[in-house]
Short mmCIF file of C-alpha atoms and ligand atoms in Angstrom, two decimals:
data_model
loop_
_atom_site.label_atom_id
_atom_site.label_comp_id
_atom_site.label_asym_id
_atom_site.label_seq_id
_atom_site.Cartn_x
_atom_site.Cartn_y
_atom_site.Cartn_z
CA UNK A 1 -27.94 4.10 5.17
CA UNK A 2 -29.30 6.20 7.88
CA UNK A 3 -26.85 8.84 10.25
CA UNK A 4 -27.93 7.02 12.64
CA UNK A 5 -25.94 4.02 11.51
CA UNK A 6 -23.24 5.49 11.17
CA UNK A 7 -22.43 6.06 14.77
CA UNK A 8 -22.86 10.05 15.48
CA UNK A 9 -23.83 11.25 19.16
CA UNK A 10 -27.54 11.76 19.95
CA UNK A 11 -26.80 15.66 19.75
CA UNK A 12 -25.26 15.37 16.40
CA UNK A 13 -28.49 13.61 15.14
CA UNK A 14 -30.86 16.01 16.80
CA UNK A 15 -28.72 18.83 14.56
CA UNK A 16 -29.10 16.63 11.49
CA UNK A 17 -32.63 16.12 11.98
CA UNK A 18 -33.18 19.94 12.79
CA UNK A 19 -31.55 20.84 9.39
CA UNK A 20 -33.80 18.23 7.57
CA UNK A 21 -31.60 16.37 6.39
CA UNK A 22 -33.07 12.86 5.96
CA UNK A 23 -30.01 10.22 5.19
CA UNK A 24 -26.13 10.71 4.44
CA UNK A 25 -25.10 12.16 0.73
CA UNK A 26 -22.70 9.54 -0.66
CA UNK A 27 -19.22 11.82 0.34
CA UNK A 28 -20.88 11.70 4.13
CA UNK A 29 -21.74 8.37 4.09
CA UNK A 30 -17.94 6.94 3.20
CA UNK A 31 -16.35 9.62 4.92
CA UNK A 32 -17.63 9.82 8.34
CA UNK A 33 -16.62 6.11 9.61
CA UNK A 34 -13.18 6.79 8.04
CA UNK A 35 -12.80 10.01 9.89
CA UNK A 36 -14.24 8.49 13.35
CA UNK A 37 -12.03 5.63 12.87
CA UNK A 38 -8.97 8.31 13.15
CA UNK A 39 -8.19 7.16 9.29
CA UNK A 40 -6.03 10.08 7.41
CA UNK A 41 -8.53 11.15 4.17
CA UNK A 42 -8.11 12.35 0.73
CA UNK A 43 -11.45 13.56 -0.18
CA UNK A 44 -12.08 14.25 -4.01
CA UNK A 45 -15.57 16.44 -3.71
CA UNK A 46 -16.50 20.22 -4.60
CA UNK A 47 -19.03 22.21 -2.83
CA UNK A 48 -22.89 21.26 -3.18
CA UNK A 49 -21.84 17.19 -2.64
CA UNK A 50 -22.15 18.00 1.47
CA UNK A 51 -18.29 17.96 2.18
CA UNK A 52 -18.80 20.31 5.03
CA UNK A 53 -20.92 18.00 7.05
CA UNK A 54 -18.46 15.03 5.50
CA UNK A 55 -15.98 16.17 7.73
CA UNK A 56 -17.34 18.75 10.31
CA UNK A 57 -20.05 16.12 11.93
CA UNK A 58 -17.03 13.68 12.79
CA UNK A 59 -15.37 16.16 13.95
CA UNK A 60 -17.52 17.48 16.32
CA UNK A 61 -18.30 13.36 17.51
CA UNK A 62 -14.06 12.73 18.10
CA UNK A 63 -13.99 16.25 20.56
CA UNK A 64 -17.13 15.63 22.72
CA UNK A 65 -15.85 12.05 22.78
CA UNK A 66 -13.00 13.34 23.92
CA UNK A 67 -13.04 16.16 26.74
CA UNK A 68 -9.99 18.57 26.74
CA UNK A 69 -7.49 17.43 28.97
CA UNK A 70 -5.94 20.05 31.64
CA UNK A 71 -6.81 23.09 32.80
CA UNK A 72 -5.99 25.74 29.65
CA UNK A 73 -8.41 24.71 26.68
CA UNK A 74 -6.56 24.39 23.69
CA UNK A 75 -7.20 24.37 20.03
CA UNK A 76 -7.60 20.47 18.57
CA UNK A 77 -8.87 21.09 15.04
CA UNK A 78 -7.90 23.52 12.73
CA UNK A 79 -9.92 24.03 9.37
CA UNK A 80 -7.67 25.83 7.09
CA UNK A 81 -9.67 27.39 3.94
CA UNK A 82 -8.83 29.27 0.94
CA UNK A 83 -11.09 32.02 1.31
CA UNK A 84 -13.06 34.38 3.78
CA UNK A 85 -16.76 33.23 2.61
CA UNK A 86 -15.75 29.89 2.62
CA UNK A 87 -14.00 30.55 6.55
CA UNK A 88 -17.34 31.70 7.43
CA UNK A 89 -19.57 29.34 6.07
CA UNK A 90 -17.70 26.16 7.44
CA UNK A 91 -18.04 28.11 10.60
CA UNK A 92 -21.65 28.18 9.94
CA UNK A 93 -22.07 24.52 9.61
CA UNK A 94 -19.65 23.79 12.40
CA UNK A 95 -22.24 26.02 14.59
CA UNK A 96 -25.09 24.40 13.06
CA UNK A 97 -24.56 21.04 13.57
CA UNK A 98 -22.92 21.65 16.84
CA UNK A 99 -25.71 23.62 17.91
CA UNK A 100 -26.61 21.21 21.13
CA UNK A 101 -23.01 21.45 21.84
CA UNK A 102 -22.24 24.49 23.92
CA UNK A 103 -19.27 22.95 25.13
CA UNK A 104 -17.72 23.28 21.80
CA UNK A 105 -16.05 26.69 21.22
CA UNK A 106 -15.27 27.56 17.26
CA UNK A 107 -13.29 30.79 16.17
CA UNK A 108 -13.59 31.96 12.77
CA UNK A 109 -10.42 33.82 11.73
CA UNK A 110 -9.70 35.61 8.19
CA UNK A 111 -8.01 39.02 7.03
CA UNK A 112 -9.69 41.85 5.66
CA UNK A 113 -11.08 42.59 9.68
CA UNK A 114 -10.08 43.93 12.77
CA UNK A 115 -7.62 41.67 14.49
CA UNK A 116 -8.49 41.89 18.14
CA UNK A 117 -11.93 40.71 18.43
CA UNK A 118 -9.76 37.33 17.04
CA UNK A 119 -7.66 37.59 19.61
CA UNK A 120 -10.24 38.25 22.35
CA UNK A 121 -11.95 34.85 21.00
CA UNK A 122 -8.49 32.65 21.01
CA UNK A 123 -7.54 33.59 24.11
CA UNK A 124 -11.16 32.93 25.95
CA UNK A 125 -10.36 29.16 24.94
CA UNK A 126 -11.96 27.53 21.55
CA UNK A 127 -11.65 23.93 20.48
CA UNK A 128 -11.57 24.61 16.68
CA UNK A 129 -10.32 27.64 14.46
CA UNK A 130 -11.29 27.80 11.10
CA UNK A 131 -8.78 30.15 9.13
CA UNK A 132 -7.52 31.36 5.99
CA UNK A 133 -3.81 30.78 6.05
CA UNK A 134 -2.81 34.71 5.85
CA UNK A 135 -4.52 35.98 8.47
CA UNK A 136 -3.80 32.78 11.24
CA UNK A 137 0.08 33.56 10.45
CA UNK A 138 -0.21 36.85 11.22
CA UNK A 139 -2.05 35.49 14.68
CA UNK A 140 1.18 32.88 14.82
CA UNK A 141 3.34 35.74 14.57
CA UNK A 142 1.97 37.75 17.36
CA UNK A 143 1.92 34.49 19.43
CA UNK A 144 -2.22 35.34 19.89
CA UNK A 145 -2.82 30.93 18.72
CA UNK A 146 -1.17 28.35 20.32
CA UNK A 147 -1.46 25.45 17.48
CA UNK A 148 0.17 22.99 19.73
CA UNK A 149 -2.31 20.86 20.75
CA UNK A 150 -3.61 20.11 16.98
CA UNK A 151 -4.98 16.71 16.97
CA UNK A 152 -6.56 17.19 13.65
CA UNK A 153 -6.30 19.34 10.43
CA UNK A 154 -8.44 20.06 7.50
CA UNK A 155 -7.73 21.35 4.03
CA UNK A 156 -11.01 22.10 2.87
CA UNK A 157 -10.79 23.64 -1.09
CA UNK A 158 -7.06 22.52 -1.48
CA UNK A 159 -6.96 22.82 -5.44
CA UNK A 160 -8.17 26.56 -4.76
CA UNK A 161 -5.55 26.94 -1.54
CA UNK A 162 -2.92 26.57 -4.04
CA UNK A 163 -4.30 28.04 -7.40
CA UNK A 164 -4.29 31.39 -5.12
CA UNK A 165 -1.11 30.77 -3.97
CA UNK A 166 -0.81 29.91 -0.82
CA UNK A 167 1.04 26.56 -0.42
CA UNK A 168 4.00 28.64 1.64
CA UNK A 169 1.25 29.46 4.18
CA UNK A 170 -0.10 26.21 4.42
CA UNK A 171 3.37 25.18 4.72
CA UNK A 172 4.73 26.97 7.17
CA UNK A 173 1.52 26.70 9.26
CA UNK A 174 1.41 22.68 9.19
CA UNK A 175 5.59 23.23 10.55
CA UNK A 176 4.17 24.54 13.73
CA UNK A 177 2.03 21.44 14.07
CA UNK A 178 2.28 18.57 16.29
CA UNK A 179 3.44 15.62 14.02
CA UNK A 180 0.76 12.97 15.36
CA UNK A 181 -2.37 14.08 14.44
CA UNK A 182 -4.93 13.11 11.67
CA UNK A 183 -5.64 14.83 8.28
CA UNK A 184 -8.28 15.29 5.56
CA UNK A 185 -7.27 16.95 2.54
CA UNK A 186 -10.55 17.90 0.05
CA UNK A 187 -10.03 18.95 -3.08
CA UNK A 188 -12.31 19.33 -5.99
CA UNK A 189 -9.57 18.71 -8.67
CA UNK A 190 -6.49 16.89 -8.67
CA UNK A 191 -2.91 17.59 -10.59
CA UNK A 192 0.43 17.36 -9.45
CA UNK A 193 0.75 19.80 -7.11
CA UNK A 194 -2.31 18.83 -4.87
CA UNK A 195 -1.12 15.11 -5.35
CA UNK A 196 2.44 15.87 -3.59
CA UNK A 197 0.78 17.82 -1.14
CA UNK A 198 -1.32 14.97 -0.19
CA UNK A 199 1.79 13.02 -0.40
CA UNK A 200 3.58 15.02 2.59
CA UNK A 201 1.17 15.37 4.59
CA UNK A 202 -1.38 12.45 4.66
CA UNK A 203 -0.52 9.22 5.92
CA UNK A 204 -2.06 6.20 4.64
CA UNK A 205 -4.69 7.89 3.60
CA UNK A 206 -8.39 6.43 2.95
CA UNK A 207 -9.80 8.03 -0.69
CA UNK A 208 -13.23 8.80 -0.82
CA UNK A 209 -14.47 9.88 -3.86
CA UNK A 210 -18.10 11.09 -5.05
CA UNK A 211 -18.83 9.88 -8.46
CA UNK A 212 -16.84 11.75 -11.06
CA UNK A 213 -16.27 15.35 -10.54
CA UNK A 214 -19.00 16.14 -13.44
CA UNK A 215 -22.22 14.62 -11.18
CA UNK A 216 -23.03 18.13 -10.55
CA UNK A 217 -22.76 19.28 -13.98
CA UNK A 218 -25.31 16.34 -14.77
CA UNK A 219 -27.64 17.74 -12.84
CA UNK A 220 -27.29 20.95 -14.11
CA UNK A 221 -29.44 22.20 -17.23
CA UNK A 222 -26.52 24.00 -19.44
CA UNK A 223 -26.15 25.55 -22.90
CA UNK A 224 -23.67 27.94 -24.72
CA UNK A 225 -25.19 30.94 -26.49
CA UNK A 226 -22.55 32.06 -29.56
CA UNK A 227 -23.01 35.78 -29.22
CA UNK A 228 -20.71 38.99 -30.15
CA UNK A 229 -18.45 39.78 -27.53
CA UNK A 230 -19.79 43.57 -27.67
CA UNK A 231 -22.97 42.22 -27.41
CA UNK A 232 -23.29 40.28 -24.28
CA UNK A 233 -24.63 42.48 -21.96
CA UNK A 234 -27.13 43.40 -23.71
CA UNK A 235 -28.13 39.60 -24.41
CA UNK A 236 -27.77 39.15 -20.72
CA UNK A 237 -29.88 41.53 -20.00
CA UNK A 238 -32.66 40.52 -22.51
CA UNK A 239 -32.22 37.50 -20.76
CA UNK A 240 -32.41 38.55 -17.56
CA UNK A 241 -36.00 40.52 -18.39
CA UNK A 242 -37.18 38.07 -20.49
CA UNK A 243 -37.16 35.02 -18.24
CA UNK A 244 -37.87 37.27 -15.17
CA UNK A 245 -34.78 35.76 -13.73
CA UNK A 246 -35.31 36.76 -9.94
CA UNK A 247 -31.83 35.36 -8.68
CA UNK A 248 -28.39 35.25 -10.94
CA UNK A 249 -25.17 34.68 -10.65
CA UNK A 250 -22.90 36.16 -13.28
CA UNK A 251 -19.00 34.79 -13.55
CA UNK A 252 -16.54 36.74 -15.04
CA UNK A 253 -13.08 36.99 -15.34
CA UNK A 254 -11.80 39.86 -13.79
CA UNK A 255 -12.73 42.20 -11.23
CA UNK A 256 -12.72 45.58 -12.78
CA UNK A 257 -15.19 43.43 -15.35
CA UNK A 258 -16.96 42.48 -12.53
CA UNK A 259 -17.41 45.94 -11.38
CA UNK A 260 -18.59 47.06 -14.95
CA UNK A 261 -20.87 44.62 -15.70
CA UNK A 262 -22.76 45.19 -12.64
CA UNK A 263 -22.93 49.18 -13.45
CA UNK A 264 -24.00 48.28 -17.19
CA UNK A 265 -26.83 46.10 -15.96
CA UNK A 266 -28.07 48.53 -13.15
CA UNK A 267 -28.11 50.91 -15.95
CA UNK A 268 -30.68 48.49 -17.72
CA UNK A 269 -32.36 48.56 -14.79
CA UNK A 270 -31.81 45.30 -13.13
CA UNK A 271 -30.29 45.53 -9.50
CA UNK A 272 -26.82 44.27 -9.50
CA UNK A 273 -23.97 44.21 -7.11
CA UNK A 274 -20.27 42.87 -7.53
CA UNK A 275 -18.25 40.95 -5.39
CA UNK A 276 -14.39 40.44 -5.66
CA UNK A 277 -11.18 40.71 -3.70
CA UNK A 278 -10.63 44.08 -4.46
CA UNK A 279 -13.77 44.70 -2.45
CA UNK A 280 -13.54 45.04 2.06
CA UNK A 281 -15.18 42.17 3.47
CA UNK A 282 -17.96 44.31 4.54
CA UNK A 283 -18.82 44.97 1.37
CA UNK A 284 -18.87 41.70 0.00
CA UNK A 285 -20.85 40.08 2.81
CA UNK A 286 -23.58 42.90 2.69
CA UNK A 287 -23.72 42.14 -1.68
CA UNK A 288 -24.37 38.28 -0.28
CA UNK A 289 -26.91 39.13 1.99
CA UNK A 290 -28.71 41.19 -0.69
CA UNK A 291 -28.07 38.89 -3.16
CA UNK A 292 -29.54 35.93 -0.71
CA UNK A 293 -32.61 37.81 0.45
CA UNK A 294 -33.73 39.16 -3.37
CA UNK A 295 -32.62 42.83 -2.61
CA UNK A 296 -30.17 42.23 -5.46
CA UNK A 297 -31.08 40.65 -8.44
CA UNK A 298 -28.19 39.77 -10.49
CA UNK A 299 -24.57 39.27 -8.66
CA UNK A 300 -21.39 39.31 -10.90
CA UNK A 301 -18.48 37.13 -9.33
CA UNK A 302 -14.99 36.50 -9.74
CA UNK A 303 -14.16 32.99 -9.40
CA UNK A 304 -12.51 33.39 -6.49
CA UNK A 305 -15.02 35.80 -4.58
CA UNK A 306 -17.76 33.18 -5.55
CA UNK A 307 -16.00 30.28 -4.05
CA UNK A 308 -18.30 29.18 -1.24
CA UNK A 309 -21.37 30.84 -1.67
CA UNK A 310 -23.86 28.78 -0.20
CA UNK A 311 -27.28 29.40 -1.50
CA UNK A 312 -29.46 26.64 -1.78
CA UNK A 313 -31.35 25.98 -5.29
CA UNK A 314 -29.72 29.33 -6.77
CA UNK A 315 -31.70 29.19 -10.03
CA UNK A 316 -29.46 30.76 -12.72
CA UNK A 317 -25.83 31.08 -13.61
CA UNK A 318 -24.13 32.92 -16.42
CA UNK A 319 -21.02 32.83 -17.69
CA UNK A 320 -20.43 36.43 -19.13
CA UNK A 321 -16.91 34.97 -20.41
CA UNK A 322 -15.82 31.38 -20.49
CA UNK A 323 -12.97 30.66 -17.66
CA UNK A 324 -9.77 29.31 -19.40
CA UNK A 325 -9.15 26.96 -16.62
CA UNK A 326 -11.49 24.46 -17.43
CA UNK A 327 -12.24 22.89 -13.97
CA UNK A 328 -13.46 26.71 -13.21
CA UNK A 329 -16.16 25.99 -15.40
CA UNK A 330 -17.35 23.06 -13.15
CA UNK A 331 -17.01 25.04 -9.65
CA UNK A 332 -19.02 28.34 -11.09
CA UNK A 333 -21.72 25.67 -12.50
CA UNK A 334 -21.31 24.09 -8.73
CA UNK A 335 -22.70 27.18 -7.65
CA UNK A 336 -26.74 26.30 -9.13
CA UNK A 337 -28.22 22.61 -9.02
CA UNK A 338 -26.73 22.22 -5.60
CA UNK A 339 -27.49 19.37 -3.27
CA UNK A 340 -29.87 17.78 -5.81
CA UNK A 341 -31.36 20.52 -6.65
CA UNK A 342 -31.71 21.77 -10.39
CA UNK A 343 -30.30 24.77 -11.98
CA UNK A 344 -29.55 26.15 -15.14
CA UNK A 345 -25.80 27.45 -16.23
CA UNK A 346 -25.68 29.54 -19.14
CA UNK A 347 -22.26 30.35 -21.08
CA UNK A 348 -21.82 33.36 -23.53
CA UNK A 349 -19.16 32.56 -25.99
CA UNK A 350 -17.57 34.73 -28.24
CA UNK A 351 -15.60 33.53 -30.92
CA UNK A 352 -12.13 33.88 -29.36
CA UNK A 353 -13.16 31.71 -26.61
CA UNK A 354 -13.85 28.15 -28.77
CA UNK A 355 -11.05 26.91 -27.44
CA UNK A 356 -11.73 27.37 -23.70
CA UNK A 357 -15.09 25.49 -24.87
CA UNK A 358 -13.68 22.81 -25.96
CA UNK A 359 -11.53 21.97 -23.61
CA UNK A 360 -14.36 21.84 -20.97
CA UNK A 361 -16.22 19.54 -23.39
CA UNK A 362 -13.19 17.37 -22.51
CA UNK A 363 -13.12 17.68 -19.16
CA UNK A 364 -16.99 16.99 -19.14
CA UNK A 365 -17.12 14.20 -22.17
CA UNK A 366 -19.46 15.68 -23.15
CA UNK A 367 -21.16 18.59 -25.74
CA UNK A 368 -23.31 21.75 -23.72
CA UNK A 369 -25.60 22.37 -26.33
CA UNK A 370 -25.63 25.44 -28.11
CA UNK A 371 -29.03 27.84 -28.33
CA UNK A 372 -29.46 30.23 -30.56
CA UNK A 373 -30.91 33.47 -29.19
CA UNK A 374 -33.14 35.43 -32.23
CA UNK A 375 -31.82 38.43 -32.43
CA UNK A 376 -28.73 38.17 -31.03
CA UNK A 377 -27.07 35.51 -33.66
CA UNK A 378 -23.41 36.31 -34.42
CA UNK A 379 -22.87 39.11 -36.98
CA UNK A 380 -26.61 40.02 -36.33
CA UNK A 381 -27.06 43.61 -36.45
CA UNK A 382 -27.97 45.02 -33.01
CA UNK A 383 -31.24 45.97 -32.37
CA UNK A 384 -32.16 49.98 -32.39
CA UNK A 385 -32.60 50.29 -28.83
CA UNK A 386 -29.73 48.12 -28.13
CA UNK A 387 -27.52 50.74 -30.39
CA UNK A 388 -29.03 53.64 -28.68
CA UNK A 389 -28.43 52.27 -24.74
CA UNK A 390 -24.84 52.00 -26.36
CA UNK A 391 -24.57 55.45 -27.77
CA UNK A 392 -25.54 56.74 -24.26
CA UNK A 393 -22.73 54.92 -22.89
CA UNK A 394 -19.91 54.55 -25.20
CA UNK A 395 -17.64 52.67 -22.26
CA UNK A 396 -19.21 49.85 -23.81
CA UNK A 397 -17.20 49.86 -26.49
CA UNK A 398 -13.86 49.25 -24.85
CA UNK A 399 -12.03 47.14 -26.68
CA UNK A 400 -12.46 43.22 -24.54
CA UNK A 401 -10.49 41.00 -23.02
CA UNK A 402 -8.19 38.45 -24.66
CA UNK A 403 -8.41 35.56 -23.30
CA UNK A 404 -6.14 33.82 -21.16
CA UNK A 405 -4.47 36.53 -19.79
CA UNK A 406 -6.30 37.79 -16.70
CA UNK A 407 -3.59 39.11 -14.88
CA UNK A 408 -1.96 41.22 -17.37
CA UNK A 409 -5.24 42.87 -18.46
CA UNK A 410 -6.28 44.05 -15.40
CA UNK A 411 -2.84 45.28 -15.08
CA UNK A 412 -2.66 46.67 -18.37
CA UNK A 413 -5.90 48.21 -17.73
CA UNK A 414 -5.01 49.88 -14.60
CA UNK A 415 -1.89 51.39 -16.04
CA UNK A 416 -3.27 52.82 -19.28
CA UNK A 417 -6.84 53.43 -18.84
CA UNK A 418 -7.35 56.76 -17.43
CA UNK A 419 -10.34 56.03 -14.93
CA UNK A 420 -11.66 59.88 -14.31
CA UNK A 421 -12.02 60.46 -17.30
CA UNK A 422 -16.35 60.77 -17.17
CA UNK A 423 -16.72 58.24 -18.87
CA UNK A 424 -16.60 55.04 -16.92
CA UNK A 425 -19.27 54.90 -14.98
CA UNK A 426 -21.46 57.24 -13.25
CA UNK A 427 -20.41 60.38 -15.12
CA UNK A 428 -22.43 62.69 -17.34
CA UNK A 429 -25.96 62.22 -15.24
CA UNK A 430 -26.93 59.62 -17.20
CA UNK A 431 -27.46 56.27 -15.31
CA UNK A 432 -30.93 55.67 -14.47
CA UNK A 433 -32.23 55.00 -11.23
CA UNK A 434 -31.67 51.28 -9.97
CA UNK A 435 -34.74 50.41 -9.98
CA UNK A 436 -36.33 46.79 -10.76
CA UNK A 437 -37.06 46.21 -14.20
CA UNK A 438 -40.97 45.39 -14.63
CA UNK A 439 -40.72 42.12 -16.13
CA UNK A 440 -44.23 42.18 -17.56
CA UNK A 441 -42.80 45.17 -19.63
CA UNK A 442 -40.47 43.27 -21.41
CA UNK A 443 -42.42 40.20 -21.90
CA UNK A 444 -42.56 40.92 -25.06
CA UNK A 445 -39.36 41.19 -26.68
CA UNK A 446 -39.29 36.93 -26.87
CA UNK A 447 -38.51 34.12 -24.77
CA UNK A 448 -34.92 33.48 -24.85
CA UNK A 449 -34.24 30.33 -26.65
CA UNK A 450 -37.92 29.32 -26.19
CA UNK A 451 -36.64 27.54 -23.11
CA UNK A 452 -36.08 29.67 -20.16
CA UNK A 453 -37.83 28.15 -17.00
CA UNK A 454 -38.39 30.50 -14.02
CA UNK A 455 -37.87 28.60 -10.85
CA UNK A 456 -38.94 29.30 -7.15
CA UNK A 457 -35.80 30.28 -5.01
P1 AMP B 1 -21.44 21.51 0.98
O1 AMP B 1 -21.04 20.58 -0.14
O2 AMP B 1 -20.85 21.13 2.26
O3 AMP B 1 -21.18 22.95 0.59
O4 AMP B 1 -23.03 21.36 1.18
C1 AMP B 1 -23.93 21.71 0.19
C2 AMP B 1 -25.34 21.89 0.71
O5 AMP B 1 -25.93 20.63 0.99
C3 AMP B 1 -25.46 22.71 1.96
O6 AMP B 1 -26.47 23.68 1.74
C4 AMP B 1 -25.92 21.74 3.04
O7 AMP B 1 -26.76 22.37 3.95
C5 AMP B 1 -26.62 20.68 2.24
N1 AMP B 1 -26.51 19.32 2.83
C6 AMP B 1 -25.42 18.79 3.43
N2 AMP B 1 -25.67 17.52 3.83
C7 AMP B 1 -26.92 17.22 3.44
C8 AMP B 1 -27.76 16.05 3.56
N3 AMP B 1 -27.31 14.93 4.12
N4 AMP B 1 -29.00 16.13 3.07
C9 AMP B 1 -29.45 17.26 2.48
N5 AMP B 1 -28.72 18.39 2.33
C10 AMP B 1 -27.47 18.39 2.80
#
């Protein structure tokens, strides 16, 4: 199956063909005909399976086959998305392959930036808006989008739409909607809630589905390392040195962990950032850019600032804590071996978190194997430098997380944890400069596992 065959505009192929890509991935290849045939769609597919293209490249085919009608140019598709990154990136693709397009106009709308430049863009005239659901109310509100002319909408990411919440947005948005008009609803996972969402809103809708949800995990290399919940920093940074891991992405639970991992492992002299809601867009875009152009080496993520980052072949993943929501674990792991490439996911459990491991052994059918690290073996004594690095920074030693309760630690965290006290993070002169660690230097403290690859970025 070719794109040609599948009935896409000479422009759109000459976008396809500029991007490289060769033939359809299985979620484009069912998708688009449904879509160009106006058929409503309930796609099941996560990132990395090419569910942006699945929907954005017959998209693109139905407007310029299709000219606006009347004098005003109004808005036809909207793309609603759960977060900013992932706002931007479908954006990105929508550009991309609509690049020998100029008549197509896209806006690109989230919170967490100014407002008028938004409104500068609606009101010049676009043909598809791209929003998270906050931010477009607040443009419904101030009557800045006119939504009346919908002919097609897009929940992109549903699952994660409501896990954060906003069903009531989505809601009220899809009221102001013109009742004929087609929908595709994509969703990595599927329980109740997304199922009578698809219910009201999709009608007689096609399925597509790629494979089971755990294709991507196939592809990816994974193992658990048991290790001491005190000691996993310093494990991740051993690994980190001693597999000259160039490029990582770190998952944890919470932000203010987030935040201290990244400050721990600058301290060991790796280059880290952190990105998570709690941080202004600008912020988290300019971590991404570091992090995609190798000015950062490691980047710790919460699960819901990682959704959507794009970066092709991203080599290593780590999960500093297991997620307790086991379809989390298949989304972070979603972030490496993307679009057939391979990757490596690497979990660090402690021993309150067996649980959470089993119950993504479930989800997987399947067993991660486990690796022991030498050294690092639970109940193992730490090593002497490993004791002193901790002596110089006795934050450390903060009692961890439970599990399972995300929320209420941060919360309990913020409330009783006096922050200024010198001792969190850059107090008493001690942190060293960020500079990269010499991997050749640590060569010798012993491949991790005997079985950490380097690969090219
Ligand atoms: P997505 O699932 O939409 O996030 O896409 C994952 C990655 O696959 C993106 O980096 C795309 O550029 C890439 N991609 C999408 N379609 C294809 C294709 N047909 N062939 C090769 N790569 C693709």
């Amino acid at each position: 199956m070719s794109f040609a065959e599948l009935g896409l505009a000479p422009e759109l192929l000459r976008a396809i063909a500029d991007e490289g890509y060769t033939q359809p991935t299985p979620i484009q290849a069912q998708s688009i005909p449904l879509v160009l045939a106006g058929r409503d769609l309930l796609g099941a597919a996560q990132t990395g399976t090419g569910k942006t293209a699945a929907f954005t490249l017959p998209i693109l085919n139905k407007l310029i086959a299709t000219p606006p009608t009347g004098a005003q140019r109004q808005v036809r598709v909207l793309v609603l998305v759960p977060t900013r990154e992932l706002a931007a990136q479908v954006g990105e693709s929508i550009r991309t392959y609509g690049r020998h397009l100029p008549a197509v106009k896209t806006a690109i709308i989230f919170g967490g930036v100014g407002i008028n430049p938004q409104i500068d863009q609606l009101r010049r005239g676009v043909d598809i808006v791209v929003a998270t659901p906050g931010r477009l109310l607040d443009h419904l509100q101030q009557r800045t989008v006119n939504l009346s002319g919908i002919q097609m909408l897009v929940l992109d990411e549903a699952d994660r739409m409501l896990d954060m919440g906003f069903i009531r947005d989505i809601r009220r948005v899809i009221a102001v909607l013109p009742k004929q008009r087609q929908n595709l609803l994509f969703s990595a996972t599927f329980n109740n809630d997304i199922r009578g969402l698809a219910e009201s809103l999709l009608n007689n809708p096609a399925s597509v589905e790629v494979a089971a949800r755990n294709t991507t995990a196939e592809r990816v290399e994974q193992r658990v390392h048991f290790v001491d919940k005190s000691r996993k920093t310093a494990l991740i940074a051993h690994l980190v040195k001693a597999g000259d891991w160039q490029q990582v992405l770190i998952f944890t639970r919470t932000k203010h962990g987030a935040n201290r991992l990244a400050e721990q492992l600058m301290r060991e002299g790796i280059v880290s950032d952190a990105i998570h809601g709690n941080k202004s867009q600008n912020a988290r875009t300019r971590a991404l850019a570091d992090f995609k152009s190798g000015k950062v080496r490691v980047l710790v993520a919460t699960d819901i600032a990682a959704r959507g980052i794009d970066i092709d072949q991203l080599p290593h993943v780590i999960n500093h804590e297991l997620p307790n929501v086991p379809e989390d674990y298949v989304h972070r792991i979603g972030r490496t071996g993307r679009a057939g490439a391979e990757g490596e996911a690497i979990s660090l459990v402690s021993g309150d978190e067996r649980a959470f491991l089993k119950d993504i052994q479930r989800l997987l059918r399947r067993e991660i194997p486990v690796v022991v690290i030498p050294g690092f073996e639970v109940g193992s004594a730490p090593s002497a430098a490993e004791l002193a690095t901790r002596a110089a920074h006795p934050e450390r030693e903060r009692p961890p997380l439970a599990p399972g309760n995300d929320r209420g630690n941060q919360q309990r965290r913020r409330s009783s944890a006096p922050r200024s006290n010198g001792n969190n993070n850059n107090g008493g002169g001690n942190s060293r400069p960020a500079a990269r660690a010499n991997p050749q230097a640590n060569r010798g403290s012993g491949r991790p596992g005997g079985q950490t690859t380097q690969r090219a970025r």
